[in-house]
Coordinates of C-alpha atoms in Angstrom, one line a residue:
M1 CA 174.8 216.5 104.0
R2 CA 178.3 214.4 104.2
L3 CA 179.1 213.5 108.0
V4 CA 181.6 211.9 110.2
F5 CA 180.3 210.1 112.5
A6 CA 182.0 210.8 116.5
G7 CA 181.0 208.4 118.9
T8 CA 182.7 205.4 121.7
P9 CA 180.9 203.7 123.0
E10 CA 177.5 201.3 122.5
T11 CA 175.4 204.2 123.9
A12 CA 175.7 205.7 120.2
L13 CA 175.0 202.6 118.3
P14 CA 171.3 204.1 118.0
S15 CA 172.1 207.4 116.6
L16 CA 175.7 205.5 114.6
R17 CA 172.4 203.0 112.9
T18 CA 169.8 206.5 112.3
L19 CA 172.4 208.4 110.8
I20 CA 173.4 205.1 108.1
D21 CA 170.0 204.9 107.0
S22 CA 168.7 208.3 106.5
P23 CA 168.6 208.6 102.9
R24 CA 169.5 212.5 103.3
H25 CA 172.9 212.0 104.8
D26 CA 176.5 210.1 103.7
V27 CA 178.3 208.8 107.2
V28 CA 181.4 208.5 105.4
A29 CA 184.4 208.1 108.4
V30 CA 183.4 207.5 112.6
V31 CA 186.2 208.9 114.9
T32 CA 186.5 206.7 118.4
R33 CA 189.0 206.5 120.8
P34 CA 191.5 203.9 120.0
D35 CA 191.4 200.1 120.5
A36 CA 191.4 199.2 124.4
Q37 CA 191.9 197.2 126.7
S38 CA 188.1 195.1 128.1
G39 CA 186.7 192.5 129.6
R40 CA 188.4 189.2 132.0
G41 CA 191.4 189.0 129.9
R42 CA 192.5 192.2 129.3
K43 CA 192.3 191.4 125.2
V44 CA 192.5 194.8 123.0
H45 CA 189.2 195.0 121.3
P46 CA 187.4 198.2 119.3
S47 CA 185.1 200.8 120.4
P48 CA 181.1 199.1 119.2
V49 CA 181.4 202.2 117.5
A50 CA 184.3 201.6 115.0
E51 CA 182.1 197.7 114.9
L52 CA 179.7 198.9 113.4
A53 CA 181.3 200.9 111.0
E54 CA 183.4 198.5 109.8
E55 CA 179.9 196.2 109.7
A56 CA 178.9 199.0 107.5
G57 CA 181.7 199.6 105.5
I58 CA 182.7 203.4 106.5
E59 CA 186.1 204.2 107.1
V60 CA 187.3 204.7 110.5
L61 CA 189.9 207.3 112.3
R62 CA 191.3 206.4 115.6
P63 CA 192.7 210.0 117.0
Q64 CA 194.9 209.1 120.3
K65 CA 194.3 213.2 120.6
A66 CA 191.4 215.2 118.5
G67 CA 194.3 218.1 117.4
D68 CA 196.4 215.5 116.2
P69 CA 198.2 216.8 112.5
A70 CA 197.4 213.7 110.5
F71 CA 194.1 213.5 111.9
L72 CA 193.0 217.2 111.6
D73 CA 194.4 216.4 107.5
R74 CA 192.0 213.5 107.1
L75 CA 189.2 215.4 108.5
R76 CA 189.6 218.4 105.9
A77 CA 189.9 215.9 102.8
L78 CA 187.0 214.5 103.4
A79 CA 185.3 217.9 103.8
P80 CA 182.3 216.7 106.1
D81 CA 179.4 219.0 105.5
C82 CA 178.8 218.5 109.8
C83 CA 180.4 216.1 112.1
P84 CA 177.5 214.4 114.2
V85 CA 178.6 213.2 117.9
V86 CA 177.5 211.1 121.1
A87 CA 179.7 210.1 123.8
Y88 CA 183.5 210.5 121.6
G89 CA 185.1 211.2 125.6
A90 CA 187.8 213.2 123.8
L91 CA 187.6 217.3 123.8
L92 CA 188.3 218.9 120.3
P93 CA 190.3 221.5 119.8
Q94 CA 189.1 224.5 118.3
V95 CA 191.0 223.5 115.2
A96 CA 189.1 220.5 115.0
L97 CA 185.8 222.8 115.2
D98 CA 186.4 225.3 112.7
I99 CA 186.5 222.4 109.6
P100 CA 183.0 221.5 109.4
R101 CA 180.3 224.7 107.6
H102 CA 178.1 223.1 109.6
G103 CA 180.7 222.3 113.3
W104 CA 180.0 219.6 115.7
I105 CA 177.0 219.0 116.9
N106 CA 176.6 217.1 120.2
L107 CA 174.1 215.0 121.9
H108 CA 173.7 214.9 125.3
F109 CA 172.3 213.4 127.7
S110 CA 170.1 215.8 129.4
L111 CA 167.7 218.3 129.6
L112 CA 170.2 221.6 128.7
P113 CA 171.3 223.6 131.0
A114 CA 171.1 221.3 134.1
W115 CA 173.6 218.6 134.5
R116 CA 176.8 218.9 131.9
G117 CA 179.4 217.2 132.1
A118 CA 181.1 213.5 132.2
A119 CA 177.5 211.8 133.3
P120 CA 174.3 213.8 133.0
V121 CA 172.5 210.6 133.7
Q122 CA 173.8 209.0 136.9
H123 CA 173.4 212.6 138.4
A124 CA 169.8 213.2 137.5
I125 CA 169.0 209.7 139.6
L126 CA 171.5 211.0 142.7
H127 CA 170.3 213.8 143.0
G128 CA 166.1 212.8 142.7
D129 CA 164.9 214.8 139.8
E130 CA 161.8 213.4 138.4
I131 CA 162.1 214.0 134.3
T132 CA 165.5 214.6 132.4
G133 CA 166.4 213.4 128.6
A134 CA 168.5 214.6 125.1
S135 CA 169.8 217.8 124.0
T136 CA 171.7 218.2 120.7
F137 CA 174.0 221.1 120.6
Q138 CA 176.5 223.2 118.9
I139 CA 179.4 222.1 120.2
V140 CA 182.2 225.2 122.0
K141 CA 184.7 225.6 123.9
E142 CA 183.4 225.4 127.1
L143 CA 182.0 222.7 128.5
D144 CA 178.9 221.1 127.1
A145 CA 178.2 225.7 126.8
G146 CA 176.9 225.6 122.8
P147 CA 173.4 226.9 121.8
V148 CA 170.9 224.3 121.4
Y149 CA 169.1 222.5 119.1
G150 CA 166.5 220.7 120.3
V151 CA 165.1 218.3 123.0
V152 CA 163.3 215.3 124.3
T153 CA 162.6 214.5 127.9
E154 CA 161.4 211.2 129.0
E155 CA 160.6 210.3 132.2
I156 CA 162.6 208.8 135.3
R157 CA 160.7 205.7 136.7
A158 CA 161.0 204.9 140.4
S159 CA 163.2 201.5 139.3
D160 CA 165.4 203.4 136.2
T161 CA 169.2 202.6 136.7
S162 CA 171.6 204.8 135.0
G163 CA 171.7 202.3 132.5
T164 CA 167.9 201.3 131.6
L165 CA 167.5 205.7 131.9
L166 CA 170.5 205.9 129.2
E167 CA 169.5 202.8 126.7
R168 CA 166.2 205.0 126.7
L169 CA 168.0 208.5 125.4
S170 CA 169.9 206.6 123.5
V171 CA 166.7 205.8 121.4
S172 CA 164.9 208.9 121.9
G173 CA 168.7 210.7 121.4
A174 CA 168.6 208.9 118.3
G175 CA 165.8 210.5 116.7
L176 CA 166.6 213.9 117.7
L177 CA 169.7 213.7 116.5
A178 CA 168.7 212.6 113.2
A179 CA 165.8 215.4 113.3
T180 CA 168.2 218.3 114.5
L181 CA 170.9 217.0 110.6
D182 CA 168.0 217.8 108.6
G183 CA 166.7 220.8 110.1
V184 CA 170.5 221.8 109.5
E185 CA 170.8 220.5 105.8
D186 CA 167.4 222.4 105.4
G187 CA 168.5 225.8 106.6
T188 CA 164.2 225.4 109.4
L189 CA 166.7 225.1 112.9
E190 CA 168.0 227.9 114.8
A191 CA 170.2 226.6 117.5
R192 CA 169.3 228.7 120.1
P193 CA 171.3 230.2 123.6
Q194 CA 171.1 228.6 126.5
P195 CA 169.5 230.2 129.0
A196 CA 172.9 231.8 132.4
D197 CA 170.7 230.5 135.0
G198 CA 170.0 226.9 136.5
V199 CA 172.8 225.3 135.0
T200 CA 175.2 222.6 137.2
I201 CA 178.1 220.6 136.5
A202 CA 177.9 216.2 136.4
P203 CA 181.6 215.4 136.6
K204 CA 182.3 212.1 136.1
I205 CA 181.4 209.8 139.3
S206 CA 184.5 207.9 140.8
V207 CA 184.7 204.5 142.4
A208 CA 185.7 206.5 146.0
D209 CA 181.8 208.4 145.5
A210 CA 180.4 205.5 144.6
R211 CA 181.3 204.2 148.2
V212 CA 177.7 203.4 150.7
D213 CA 177.4 205.6 153.7
W214 CA 175.1 203.8 155.4
T215 CA 174.6 206.8 157.6
K216 CA 171.8 208.8 155.0
P217 CA 169.0 208.1 154.5
A218 CA 167.4 205.5 152.7
M219 CA 166.1 207.1 150.0
H220 CA 169.5 209.0 149.5
V221 CA 171.4 205.1 148.8
D222 CA 168.4 204.4 147.6
R223 CA 169.5 206.6 144.2
L224 CA 173.2 206.2 144.9
I225 CA 172.7 202.5 143.8
R226 CA 170.2 202.9 140.8
A227 CA 172.9 206.3 139.2
C228 CA 176.5 204.2 139.7
T229 CA 173.8 200.9 137.9
P230 CA 176.1 198.9 135.9
G231 CA 179.1 201.7 136.4
P232 CA 181.1 202.5 138.6
G233 CA 179.0 200.1 141.3
A234 CA 178.0 200.7 144.0
W235 CA 180.2 199.0 147.1
T236 CA 180.4 198.7 150.6
E237 CA 182.6 197.0 152.7
F238 CA 182.0 193.3 154.3
R239 CA 183.9 191.9 156.9
G240 CA 187.8 193.8 155.0
Q241 CA 186.2 192.8 151.7
R242 CA 184.3 194.9 149.2
V243 CA 180.9 193.5 147.4
K244 CA 178.9 195.8 144.7
L245 CA 175.5 196.5 145.6
G246 CA 172.6 195.7 142.9
A247 CA 169.3 197.4 142.2
A248 CA 168.2 197.1 146.1
R249 CA 164.8 198.9 147.0
V250 CA 163.5 200.9 150.6
A251 CA 161.9 198.1 152.8
E252 CA 159.2 201.1 155.1
G253 CA 158.5 201.1 158.6
E254 CA 161.5 198.5 159.4
R255 CA 164.9 200.3 161.0
P256 CA 167.5 198.5 162.2
A257 CA 171.4 200.4 163.4
P258 CA 172.8 201.8 160.0
G259 CA 174.8 198.8 158.4
E260 CA 173.4 196.5 160.1
I261 CA 173.0 193.7 158.4
V262 CA 169.1 191.5 158.6
A263 CA 169.1 188.2 156.6
T264 CA 166.7 185.4 156.6
K265 CA 166.8 182.4 154.0
S266 CA 165.9 184.2 150.8
T267 CA 166.0 188.2 152.1
V268 CA 168.0 190.5 153.3
L269 CA 167.9 194.7 154.5
V270 CA 170.7 196.7 155.7
G271 CA 169.8 199.3 158.3
T272 CA 170.6 203.6 156.7
A273 CA 170.0 206.7 159.0
T274 CA 166.3 206.3 158.5
D275 CA 163.7 202.9 156.5
A276 CA 166.3 199.6 155.8
L277 CA 166.4 198.8 151.8
L278 CA 165.9 195.3 150.0
L279 CA 169.5 194.2 148.6
G280 CA 168.2 193.2 145.4
E281 CA 172.0 191.5 143.2
V282 CA 175.1 191.6 145.1
Q283 CA 178.6 190.5 144.2
P284 CA 180.9 189.6 146.8
Q285 CA 184.7 190.8 146.1
G286 CA 186.2 187.9 143.6
K287 CA 183.3 186.4 142.5
R288 CA 180.1 186.3 140.4
L289 CA 176.9 187.7 140.9
M290 CA 174.5 186.8 143.0
Q291 CA 171.5 187.3 145.3
A292 CA 171.7 188.8 148.4
G293 CA 169.5 185.5 150.5
E294 CA 172.2 182.8 149.1
W295 CA 175.6 185.5 149.6
A296 CA 174.2 185.9 153.6
R297 CA 173.5 181.9 153.1
G298 CA 177.1 181.0 152.2
V299 CA 179.1 184.6 155.0
R300 CA 175.7 183.7 157.5
P301 CA 176.0 187.3 158.8
E302 CA 176.2 187.1 163.0
A303 CA 173.7 189.4 164.6
K304 CA 174.6 193.1 164.7
E305 CA 177.2 192.7 162.0
S306 CA 177.3 195.0 159.9
F307 CA 178.6 196.9 156.5
T308 CA 180.9 199.3 156.5

């Protein structure tokens, strides 16, 4: 099939590479978000998908909105049979959905109908799911509600952050997306409606959502930190300044007061409503990422001093 691939971040790269290498399909263009500022210098950079497409000599389309008339005219001229989508990051109007004869097929990182929305991997970790996965489905107007072609499953490990879990899902999901397009092309695969039961929503986790509440149980705080790593980054405050928290682990049997910091030469424990957490890496406001022990040696928390 003639494909126009839509995607933006690094998560989409395994799928794009797989489809570029596929002998059964031809990626004639990619659609991605416009170039944006990133990095410490806030310079304008193309998206990871745009960079890979340009390296491969593939046309790149960067509409401000997917309903822009010039973009729609170009999409019609490209005459795609199907538009695979992985983390594109913008709404698709019905007029765009109607252009390819096989529609737009999305790779979504959850087992639909669970965790429809922008942050499925983060919410799966935050809510303590043991199994997650990826689904391919036909995009319809309603959010992530279209009929499903196929799924792959993935165990959520006790040490997983949203970053490590998404990395595995992006690879296994690329194979699922390629197999889905193969099945659509040869007519052997049919999408099935999602069940009405089991729908959960996964909205984007904001910076405010990522603030740690030390009066919660240790398991909840641990899940929040892992769900928010690498973004938006779980955080707390110490002496009025923000401190980002990397992955931690529960220290069973240790029970300082919620938020209380217990530091030794090499370790930092923080109290919760239940067991303490043993901090890993932290990043003080305006400074580099460092081991928690190094941070504590610099700031020297006083007895009974706490995160807030």
